[in-house]
């Protein structure tokens, strides 16, 4: 076996790898927000025979169900031969990504230009989000109960918007600032228009834009009070590298693990233990809220299914949780030869070497980490080796350089075995991130193996 996934694959397997990654590239391009990811996931799931969980009756092995929570969180189940109380094999990923959101009162005119105020979401280097084409994607919910879907900037021929930057010729003072403040959060305002409405003295450019929004979308300025519109990089994900070995795109963190998990559960037929795929929102801001991993939604749905199996007591629920095993499918950091000083090479992840297992994440002294047990790690190794899946183990950079967390500890709090398992990424949290196609495909194979064979 070669040292990389590329070297171990034959021609037939390489063709499967590229086909799988093209499917992912297209899905990613069309699923930039958590709402669009859920919509496209449900469409895919229904095409694969999944039905709403509320239609479940007499549960039997191989039955496929899904449940959607508030349009931003989806869970899929393939029922196993064993009862739920004997545990589930769970894949969990998040579908939100760093971005900018429009504020509730975003539109204003200044000096003959109309702009929209934003509030950044998640951990970003703010200077990376200026002077580039951005799209507006989201929903506007009106008082009459109707919802208007917004997607401006991604379709061919669409206009785009963006945040301006200071020209290099006048940036002497700006360039003396630390990187964290060279662009400030309150300066991440979008330039969206410059045509004035004739005959209007006060804010004529804003008036022209509001007329345009009314004409094209039938929305008023006050409707932004009940809107969720995300500002995301415009354009498709692209093949990256002259050899097309990588994908450059927005939102690999963590849609790359979400997509591979979604595809994996669709491959499961009649497993011994029930297979589950949990796709959640809000991880980038602490997994909070009704659609984040801290929500009780997952337990509520499991309780419904336990009820269909004849036992929905609190004891039954606790047994189902503590007998389960989970891969917290979140990305890790890929070694970058431009910045070797932040990595410990023996424990770094490298492009092309397969899925990454992070026994622990966190920062400094493992703060905020789920530190998986040695026994569970041994089980994972056996599962991967038995299925000829290439994997690597890694940390998130040098000990005192930084760190990060995932949803792993949240499900581990239910007393189940959990380990972080995902795809390594360069440029994490930038508008465009990079992954290896080899790792994407191998992660998918790893997730299938885990769902099928984990005892």
Short mmCIF file of C-alpha atoms in Angstrom, two decimals:
data_model
loop_
_atom_site.label_atom_id
_atom_site.label_comp_id
_atom_site.label_asym_id
_atom_site.label_seq_id
_atom_site.Cartn_x
_atom_site.Cartn_y
_atom_site.Cartn_z
CA UNK A 1 0.00 0.00 0.00
CA UNK A 2 1.27 3.46 -0.91
CA UNK A 3 1.74 6.34 1.47
CA UNK A 4 -1.26 8.22 0.10
CA UNK A 5 -4.79 7.36 -0.95
CA UNK A 6 -3.84 8.23 -4.53
CA UNK A 7 -1.24 5.48 -4.65
CA UNK A 8 -3.46 2.70 -3.35
CA UNK A 9 -6.33 3.18 -5.81
CA UNK A 10 -6.69 1.39 -9.14
CA UNK A 11 -8.17 3.04 -12.26
CA UNK A 12 -11.73 2.04 -11.42
CA UNK A 13 -11.43 3.39 -7.89
CA UNK A 14 -9.86 6.63 -9.13
CA UNK A 15 -12.82 7.13 -11.44
CA UNK A 16 -15.20 6.65 -8.50
CA UNK A 17 -13.15 9.15 -6.49
CA UNK A 18 -13.41 11.86 -9.14
CA UNK A 19 -17.12 11.21 -9.76
CA UNK A 20 -17.84 11.43 -6.03
CA UNK A 21 -15.91 14.69 -5.72
CA UNK A 22 -17.67 16.26 -8.70
CA UNK A 23 -21.00 15.46 -7.03
CA UNK A 24 -19.69 17.10 -3.87
CA UNK A 25 -18.37 20.16 -5.71
CA UNK A 26 -21.79 20.79 -7.26
CA UNK A 27 -23.65 20.16 -3.98
CA UNK A 28 -21.34 22.51 -2.09
CA UNK A 29 -21.80 25.24 -4.68
CA UNK A 30 -25.58 25.02 -4.25
CA UNK A 31 -25.63 24.68 -0.45
CA UNK A 32 -23.84 27.69 1.00
CA UNK A 33 -26.17 28.27 3.93
CA UNK A 34 -27.57 25.88 6.51
CA UNK A 35 -31.07 26.36 5.06
CA UNK A 36 -30.01 25.51 1.51
CA UNK A 37 -27.95 22.58 2.78
CA UNK A 38 -30.98 21.16 4.60
CA UNK A 39 -33.24 21.69 1.58
CA UNK A 40 -30.81 19.92 -0.73
CA UNK A 41 -30.14 17.16 1.83
CA UNK A 42 -33.86 16.42 2.15
CA UNK A 43 -34.24 16.28 -1.62
CA UNK A 44 -31.33 13.83 -1.78
CA UNK A 45 -32.65 11.78 1.13
CA UNK A 46 -36.13 11.48 -0.31
CA UNK A 47 -34.65 10.30 -3.61
CA UNK A 48 -32.87 7.60 -1.55
CA UNK A 49 -36.10 6.41 0.06
CA UNK A 50 -36.05 8.36 3.33
CA UNK A 51 -39.46 9.44 4.69
CA UNK A 52 -40.50 11.93 7.40
CA UNK A 53 -40.10 10.40 10.85
CA UNK A 54 -43.72 11.23 11.72
CA UNK A 55 -44.84 8.66 9.13
CA UNK A 56 -43.03 5.86 11.00
CA UNK A 57 -45.27 3.00 12.14
CA UNK A 58 -44.07 -0.56 12.56
CA UNK A 59 -40.31 -0.12 12.60
CA UNK A 60 -38.20 -2.75 10.89
CA UNK A 61 -34.57 -3.04 9.83
CA UNK A 62 -33.80 -0.95 6.77
CA UNK A 63 -36.57 1.62 7.29
CA UNK A 64 -35.35 5.11 6.43
CA UNK A 65 -36.53 8.26 8.14
CA UNK A 66 -35.56 11.91 8.45
CA UNK A 67 -36.56 14.81 10.66
CA UNK A 68 -36.07 18.52 9.98
CA UNK A 69 -35.82 21.09 12.75
CA UNK A 70 -36.76 24.67 11.87
CA UNK A 71 -35.26 24.40 8.41
CA UNK A 72 -31.65 24.43 9.68
CA UNK A 73 -31.06 21.04 11.29
CA UNK A 74 -31.75 17.58 9.84
CA UNK A 75 -31.34 14.06 11.22
CA UNK A 76 -31.48 10.84 9.18
CA UNK A 77 -31.99 7.28 10.44
CA UNK A 78 -31.63 3.84 8.89
CA UNK A 79 -33.21 1.46 11.38
CA UNK A 80 -31.11 -1.48 12.54
CA UNK A 81 -31.86 -5.09 13.34
CA UNK A 82 -31.17 -4.45 17.03
CA UNK A 83 -33.42 -2.23 19.18
CA UNK A 84 -32.41 1.36 19.74
CA UNK A 85 -31.66 0.64 23.38
CA UNK A 86 -28.63 -1.37 22.21
CA UNK A 87 -27.18 1.81 20.73
CA UNK A 88 -26.73 3.63 17.45
CA UNK A 89 -23.80 4.34 15.17
CA UNK A 90 -23.88 8.10 14.70
CA UNK A 91 -22.23 10.53 12.31
CA UNK A 92 -22.52 14.15 13.44
CA UNK A 93 -21.46 17.23 11.46
CA UNK A 94 -22.34 20.89 11.32
CA UNK A 95 -23.62 22.79 8.29
CA UNK A 96 -23.06 26.40 9.31
CA UNK A 97 -19.90 28.18 8.19
CA UNK A 98 -18.19 31.50 8.98
CA UNK A 99 -19.73 34.39 7.06
CA UNK A 100 -21.36 37.79 7.42
CA UNK A 101 -25.06 38.31 8.21
CA UNK A 102 -27.14 41.36 7.34
CA UNK A 103 -28.19 43.31 10.42
CA UNK A 104 -31.91 43.76 11.10
CA UNK A 105 -31.73 47.39 9.97
CA UNK A 106 -29.08 47.06 7.27
CA UNK A 107 -29.80 49.65 4.57
CA UNK A 108 -28.41 53.16 4.70
CA UNK A 109 -27.20 55.85 2.30
CA UNK A 110 -23.97 57.77 2.74
CA UNK A 111 -22.28 60.22 0.39
CA UNK A 112 -24.23 59.14 -2.66
CA UNK A 113 -23.83 55.38 -2.14
CA UNK A 114 -26.18 52.87 -0.53
CA UNK A 115 -24.74 50.21 1.76
CA UNK A 116 -25.88 47.32 3.93
CA UNK A 117 -24.63 46.85 7.47
CA UNK A 118 -23.40 43.37 8.45
CA UNK A 119 -22.44 41.43 11.56
CA UNK A 120 -19.80 38.75 11.06
CA UNK A 121 -20.59 35.20 12.20
CA UNK A 122 -17.99 32.83 13.62
CA UNK A 123 -14.24 33.17 13.78
CA UNK A 124 -12.92 35.02 10.74
CA UNK A 125 -9.90 37.08 9.70
CA UNK A 126 -11.92 40.13 8.71
CA UNK A 127 -9.36 41.40 6.20
CA UNK A 128 -9.95 38.26 4.09
CA UNK A 129 -13.59 39.21 3.41
CA UNK A 130 -13.05 42.53 1.62
CA UNK A 131 -12.58 43.34 -2.07
CA UNK A 132 -14.23 40.15 -3.32
CA UNK A 133 -17.52 39.22 -4.96
CA UNK A 134 -20.20 38.26 -2.43
CA UNK A 135 -23.70 36.84 -2.75
CA UNK A 136 -26.82 37.36 -0.63
CA UNK A 137 -28.56 34.12 0.31
CA UNK A 138 -31.39 33.66 2.78
CA UNK A 139 -35.04 34.33 3.55
CA UNK A 140 -37.27 37.30 4.26
CA UNK A 141 -40.31 36.40 6.37
CA UNK A 142 -43.18 38.87 5.97
CA UNK A 143 -45.90 39.75 8.46
CA UNK A 144 -48.56 38.10 6.27
CA UNK A 145 -46.86 34.74 6.82
CA UNK A 146 -45.22 34.46 3.41
CA UNK A 147 -41.52 33.78 2.99
CA UNK A 148 -39.40 35.20 0.19
CA UNK A 149 -36.26 33.29 -0.71
CA UNK A 150 -33.28 35.45 -1.61
CA UNK A 151 -30.34 34.25 -3.71
CA UNK A 152 -28.52 37.07 -5.48
CA UNK A 153 -25.01 36.66 -6.78
CA UNK A 154 -24.62 32.94 -7.49
CA UNK A 155 -26.58 32.55 -10.70
CA UNK A 156 -24.96 33.31 -14.06
CA UNK A 157 -25.59 36.96 -14.88
CA UNK A 158 -26.48 37.95 -11.31
CA UNK A 159 -25.06 41.13 -9.85
CA UNK A 160 -22.75 40.70 -6.86
CA UNK A 161 -22.01 42.89 -3.85
CA UNK A 162 -18.96 43.33 -1.67
CA UNK A 163 -17.03 45.19 1.01
CA UNK A 164 -14.62 47.84 -0.25
CA UNK A 165 -10.98 48.02 0.81
CA UNK A 166 -8.59 50.94 1.08
CA UNK A 167 -6.31 51.36 -1.93
CA UNK A 168 -2.63 50.62 -1.31
CA UNK A 169 -1.70 54.19 -2.29
CA UNK A 170 -3.50 55.61 0.77
CA UNK A 171 -3.05 52.73 3.17
CA UNK A 172 0.14 53.73 4.98
CA UNK A 173 -1.60 54.18 8.34
CA UNK A 174 -3.89 51.17 7.84
CA UNK A 175 -0.93 48.89 7.25
CA UNK A 176 0.54 49.84 10.61
CA UNK A 177 -2.41 48.21 12.41
CA UNK A 178 -2.34 44.64 13.75
CA UNK A 179 -4.01 42.13 11.41
CA UNK A 180 -6.90 41.71 13.86
CA UNK A 181 -7.93 45.37 13.45
CA UNK A 182 -6.71 46.29 9.97
CA UNK A 183 -10.38 45.85 9.00
CA UNK A 184 -12.85 46.43 11.84
CA UNK A 185 -16.14 44.60 12.21
CA UNK A 186 -18.28 47.73 11.84
CA UNK A 187 -16.53 48.50 8.54
CA UNK A 188 -17.70 45.26 6.91
CA UNK A 189 -20.52 47.08 5.13
CA UNK A 190 -21.63 46.02 1.66
CA UNK A 191 -21.75 48.41 -1.26
CA UNK A 192 -25.05 47.60 -3.00
CA UNK A 193 -26.06 50.58 -5.14
CA UNK A 194 -25.30 54.01 -6.57
CA UNK A 195 -28.26 55.09 -8.79
CA UNK A 196 -30.42 57.91 -7.33
CA UNK A 197 -34.19 58.01 -7.73
CA UNK A 198 -35.23 61.06 -9.71
CA UNK A 199 -37.13 63.76 -7.87
CA UNK A 200 -36.15 62.52 -4.40
CA UNK A 201 -34.11 64.81 -2.15
CA UNK A 202 -33.61 62.63 0.95
CA UNK A 203 -31.63 59.42 0.42
CA UNK A 204 -32.41 59.11 -3.31
CA UNK A 205 -30.05 56.14 -3.85
CA UNK A 206 -31.63 54.21 -0.99
CA UNK A 207 -35.07 55.04 -2.37
CA UNK A 208 -34.08 53.65 -5.79
CA UNK A 209 -32.83 50.43 -4.20
CA UNK A 210 -35.97 49.99 -2.10
CA UNK A 211 -38.10 50.41 -5.22
CA UNK A 212 -36.01 47.72 -6.89
CA UNK A 213 -36.48 45.32 -3.98
CA UNK A 214 -40.21 45.99 -3.97
CA UNK A 215 -40.47 45.39 -7.70
CA UNK A 216 -38.35 42.23 -7.82
CA UNK A 217 -39.08 40.61 -4.45
CA UNK A 218 -42.15 42.42 -3.07
CA UNK A 219 -40.33 43.28 0.15
CA UNK A 220 -40.28 46.53 2.13
CA UNK A 221 -37.50 47.96 4.26
CA UNK A 222 -39.27 46.89 7.47
CA UNK A 223 -39.30 43.27 6.25
CA UNK A 224 -35.57 43.07 6.98
CA UNK A 225 -36.54 43.06 10.67
CA UNK A 226 -37.65 39.44 10.14
CA UNK A 227 -35.04 38.31 7.65
CA UNK A 228 -32.08 35.95 7.75
CA UNK A 229 -29.78 36.88 4.89
CA UNK A 230 -26.23 35.58 4.81
CA UNK A 231 -23.38 37.21 2.90
CA UNK A 232 -21.29 34.45 1.36
CA UNK A 233 -18.62 34.29 -1.36
CA UNK A 234 -20.15 34.28 -4.83
CA UNK A 235 -19.41 31.63 -7.42
CA UNK A 236 -18.92 27.90 -7.66
CA UNK A 237 -16.43 25.70 -5.89
CA UNK A 238 -13.59 24.90 -8.28
CA UNK A 239 -11.13 22.13 -8.99
CA UNK A 240 -7.83 23.26 -7.45
CA UNK A 241 -4.31 22.44 -8.54
CA UNK A 242 -3.04 21.84 -12.05
CA UNK A 243 -3.65 18.13 -11.45
CA UNK A 244 -7.22 18.77 -10.23
CA UNK A 245 -6.40 16.91 -7.02
CA UNK A 246 -8.12 19.39 -4.68
CA UNK A 247 -11.31 21.44 -4.39
CA UNK A 248 -11.35 25.15 -3.54
CA UNK A 249 -14.67 26.34 -2.19
CA UNK A 250 -16.61 28.19 0.47
CA UNK A 251 -17.78 26.24 3.51
CA UNK A 252 -15.76 23.02 3.48
CA UNK A 253 -15.82 23.55 7.26
CA UNK A 254 -17.94 21.63 7.85
CA UNK A 255 -20.05 20.90 4.81
CA UNK A 256 -17.40 18.52 3.48
CA UNK A 257 -17.96 16.20 6.45
CA UNK A 258 -21.72 16.76 6.34
CA UNK A 259 -21.93 15.78 2.67
CA UNK A 260 -19.76 12.69 3.04
CA UNK A 261 -21.84 11.66 6.08
CA UNK A 262 -25.04 12.17 4.11
CA UNK A 263 -23.74 10.05 1.25
CA UNK A 264 -22.51 7.39 3.67
CA UNK A 265 -25.84 6.83 5.41
CA UNK A 266 -27.55 6.52 2.03
CA UNK A 267 -25.32 3.49 1.39
CA UNK A 268 -26.59 1.64 4.47
CA UNK A 269 -29.24 -1.06 3.94
CA UNK A 270 -30.12 -3.16 7.01
CA UNK A 271 -27.46 -2.49 9.65
CA UNK A 272 -27.11 -4.38 12.89
CA UNK A 273 -27.31 -1.12 14.86
CA UNK A 274 -29.39 1.84 13.74
CA UNK A 275 -27.35 4.27 11.61
CA UNK A 276 -27.80 7.98 12.25
CA UNK A 277 -26.59 11.15 10.53
CA UNK A 278 -27.01 14.38 12.51
CA UNK A 279 -26.45 17.68 10.67
CA UNK A 280 -26.61 20.68 13.00
CA UNK A 281 -26.41 24.47 12.93
CA UNK A 282 -24.61 27.05 15.11
CA UNK A 283 -21.35 25.14 15.74
CA UNK A 284 -19.30 28.16 14.75
CA UNK A 285 -20.82 30.18 17.60
CA UNK A 286 -20.93 27.52 20.31
CA UNK A 287 -23.57 25.01 19.13
CA UNK A 288 -26.22 27.04 20.93
CA UNK A 289 -29.91 27.49 20.22
CA UNK A 290 -32.74 25.29 19.02
CA UNK A 291 -30.90 24.09 15.91
CA UNK A 292 -27.44 23.62 17.45
CA UNK A 293 -25.99 20.43 18.91
CA UNK A 294 -26.95 21.51 22.44
CA UNK A 295 -30.62 21.34 21.44
CA UNK A 296 -32.75 18.44 22.73
CA UNK A 297 -34.13 17.86 19.22
CA UNK A 298 -32.11 14.70 18.64
CA UNK A 299 -33.29 13.16 21.91
CA UNK A 300 -36.88 14.12 21.09
CA UNK A 301 -36.72 12.29 17.75
CA UNK A 302 -35.05 9.22 19.29
CA UNK A 303 -37.80 9.19 21.93
CA UNK A 304 -40.43 9.10 19.18
CA UNK A 305 -38.71 6.12 17.58
CA UNK A 306 -38.35 4.37 20.97
CA UNK A 307 -42.07 4.84 21.43
CA UNK A 308 -42.65 3.04 18.11
CA UNK A 309 -40.52 0.18 19.46
CA UNK A 310 -42.69 -0.05 22.56
CA UNK A 311 -40.53 1.68 25.16
CA UNK A 312 -40.00 5.43 25.51
CA UNK A 313 -39.07 5.69 29.16
CA UNK A 314 -36.23 7.86 30.38
CA UNK A 315 -34.28 4.68 31.10
CA UNK A 316 -34.76 3.54 27.49
CA UNK A 317 -33.51 6.89 26.19
CA UNK A 318 -30.45 6.83 28.43
CA UNK A 319 -29.65 3.27 27.35
CA UNK A 320 -29.92 4.25 23.68
CA UNK A 321 -27.53 7.14 24.20
CA UNK A 322 -24.89 5.52 26.38
CA UNK A 323 -24.71 2.39 24.21
CA UNK A 324 -24.12 4.48 21.07
CA UNK A 325 -20.88 5.35 19.29
CA UNK A 326 -20.29 8.53 17.36
CA UNK A 327 -17.88 10.06 14.91
CA UNK A 328 -17.95 13.81 15.39
CA UNK A 329 -17.36 14.53 11.73
CA UNK A 330 -15.59 17.87 11.71
CA UNK A 331 -12.62 19.11 9.76
CA UNK A 332 -9.04 19.25 10.99
CA UNK A 333 -6.15 21.45 9.86
CA UNK A 334 -3.98 20.32 6.94
CA UNK A 335 -0.24 20.84 7.09
CA UNK A 336 0.80 23.91 5.09
CA UNK A 337 4.49 24.14 4.07
CA UNK A 338 4.14 27.93 3.94
CA UNK A 339 3.60 27.97 7.72
CA UNK A 340 5.53 24.99 9.18
CA UNK A 341 6.15 26.80 12.46
CA UNK A 342 2.59 26.18 13.76
CA UNK A 343 2.62 22.39 13.27
CA UNK A 344 4.19 19.51 15.15
CA UNK A 345 5.05 17.33 12.11
CA UNK A 346 4.64 13.89 13.71
CA UNK A 347 1.10 14.75 14.79
CA UNK A 348 -0.02 16.88 11.84
CA UNK A 349 -2.55 15.93 9.14
CA UNK A 350 -1.44 15.86 5.51
CA UNK A 351 -3.35 16.07 2.24
CA UNK A 352 -3.92 12.72 0.59
CA UNK A 353 -3.39 10.51 3.64
CA UNK A 354 -7.04 9.83 4.39
CA UNK A 355 -9.53 10.66 7.10
CA UNK A 356 -8.19 12.37 10.25
CA UNK A 357 -8.88 11.13 13.77
CA UNK A 358 -8.38 13.72 16.48
CA UNK A 359 -8.39 11.87 19.79
CA UNK A 360 -8.71 15.30 21.34
CA UNK A 361 -9.12 18.88 20.13
CA UNK A 362 -9.40 21.85 22.48
CA UNK A 363 -6.62 24.33 23.15
CA UNK A 364 -3.50 24.50 25.33
CA UNK A 365 -4.11 21.89 28.08
CA UNK A 366 -6.91 20.19 26.07
CA UNK A 367 -9.35 22.86 27.29
CA UNK A 368 -12.80 22.34 25.82
CA UNK A 369 -11.88 18.93 24.46
CA UNK A 370 -13.57 15.58 24.26
CA UNK A 371 -10.62 13.25 24.84
CA UNK A 372 -11.70 9.90 23.41
CA UNK A 373 -10.77 6.76 25.33
CA UNK A 374 -7.96 4.47 24.25
CA UNK A 375 -10.43 1.57 24.09
CA UNK A 376 -12.65 3.42 21.61
CA UNK A 377 -9.66 4.45 19.53
CA UNK A 378 -8.63 0.79 19.32
CA UNK A 379 -12.09 -0.14 18.06
CA UNK A 380 -11.89 2.61 15.44
CA UNK A 381 -8.48 1.41 14.25
CA UNK A 382 -9.79 -2.13 13.81
CA UNK A 383 -12.88 -0.93 11.92
CA UNK A 384 -10.76 1.13 9.52
CA UNK A 385 -8.14 -1.59 8.98
CA UNK A 386 -10.79 -4.26 8.41
CA UNK A 387 -12.26 -2.10 5.63
CA UNK A 388 -8.92 -1.04 4.11
CA UNK A 389 -9.59 2.61 4.93
CA UNK A 390 -6.54 4.86 5.11
CA UNK A 391 -6.53 7.11 8.15
CA UNK A 392 -4.20 9.45 10.02
CA UNK A 393 -4.17 10.78 13.57
CA UNK A 394 -3.44 14.40 14.31
CA UNK A 395 -3.66 17.41 16.58
CA UNK A 396 -4.86 20.91 15.75
CA UNK A 397 -1.40 22.48 15.54
CA UNK A 398 1.24 22.94 18.21
CA UNK A 399 0.06 22.84 21.79
CA UNK A 400 0.28 26.52 22.73
CA UNK A 401 -0.25 28.03 19.29
CA UNK A 402 -4.05 27.92 19.31
CA UNK A 403 -6.71 25.26 19.02
CA UNK A 404 -10.41 24.72 18.45
CA UNK A 405 -13.39 22.58 19.30
CA UNK A 406 -16.24 20.58 17.77
CA UNK A 407 -19.60 19.12 18.79
CA UNK A 408 -17.91 15.95 20.11
CA UNK A 409 -18.08 16.84 23.81
CA UNK A 410 -21.81 17.61 23.59
CA UNK A 411 -22.82 14.08 22.60
CA UNK A 412 -20.12 12.63 24.84
CA UNK A 413 -22.02 14.27 27.70
CA UNK A 414 -24.75 11.69 26.96
CA UNK A 415 -22.20 9.08 28.09
CA UNK A 416 -21.54 7.71 24.61
CA UNK A 417 -18.17 7.03 22.99
CA UNK A 418 -17.26 9.90 20.65
CA UNK A 419 -14.17 10.78 18.64
CA UNK A 420 -13.48 13.57 16.15
CA UNK A 421 -13.10 12.25 12.61
CA UNK A 422 -12.96 14.45 9.54
CA UNK A 423 -11.15 15.85 6.53
CA UNK A 424 -8.13 18.13 6.81
CA UNK A 425 -8.46 21.62 5.34
CA UNK A 426 -6.14 24.45 4.33
CA UNK A 427 -7.32 28.08 4.66
CA UNK A 428 -9.88 27.09 7.31
CA UNK A 429 -12.46 29.85 7.97
CA UNK A 430 -11.30 31.84 4.94
CA UNK A 431 -13.81 32.71 2.20
CA UNK A 432 -12.33 29.87 0.14
CA UNK A 433 -10.96 26.73 1.79
CA UNK A 434 -9.09 23.78 0.25
CA UNK A 435 -9.49 20.02 0.63
CA UNK A 436 -7.91 17.01 -1.05
CA UNK A 437 -10.24 14.93 -3.20
CA UNK A 438 -8.47 11.82 -1.92
CA UNK A 439 -9.37 12.66 1.67
CA UNK A 440 -12.98 13.48 0.77
CA UNK A 441 -13.47 10.08 -0.83
CA UNK A 442 -11.64 8.21 1.91
CA UNK A 443 -13.70 9.93 4.60
CA UNK A 444 -16.87 8.80 2.84
CA UNK A 445 -15.54 5.22 2.84
CA UNK A 446 -14.61 5.55 6.52
CA UNK A 447 -18.10 6.73 7.44
CA UNK A 448 -19.70 3.83 5.56
CA UNK A 449 -17.41 1.37 7.37
CA UNK A 450 -18.23 2.88 10.75
CA UNK A 451 -21.99 2.75 10.18
CA UNK A 452 -21.87 -0.84 8.97
CA UNK A 453 -19.32 -2.49 11.20
CA UNK A 454 -18.98 -0.62 14.49
CA UNK A 455 -20.22 -2.91 17.25
#
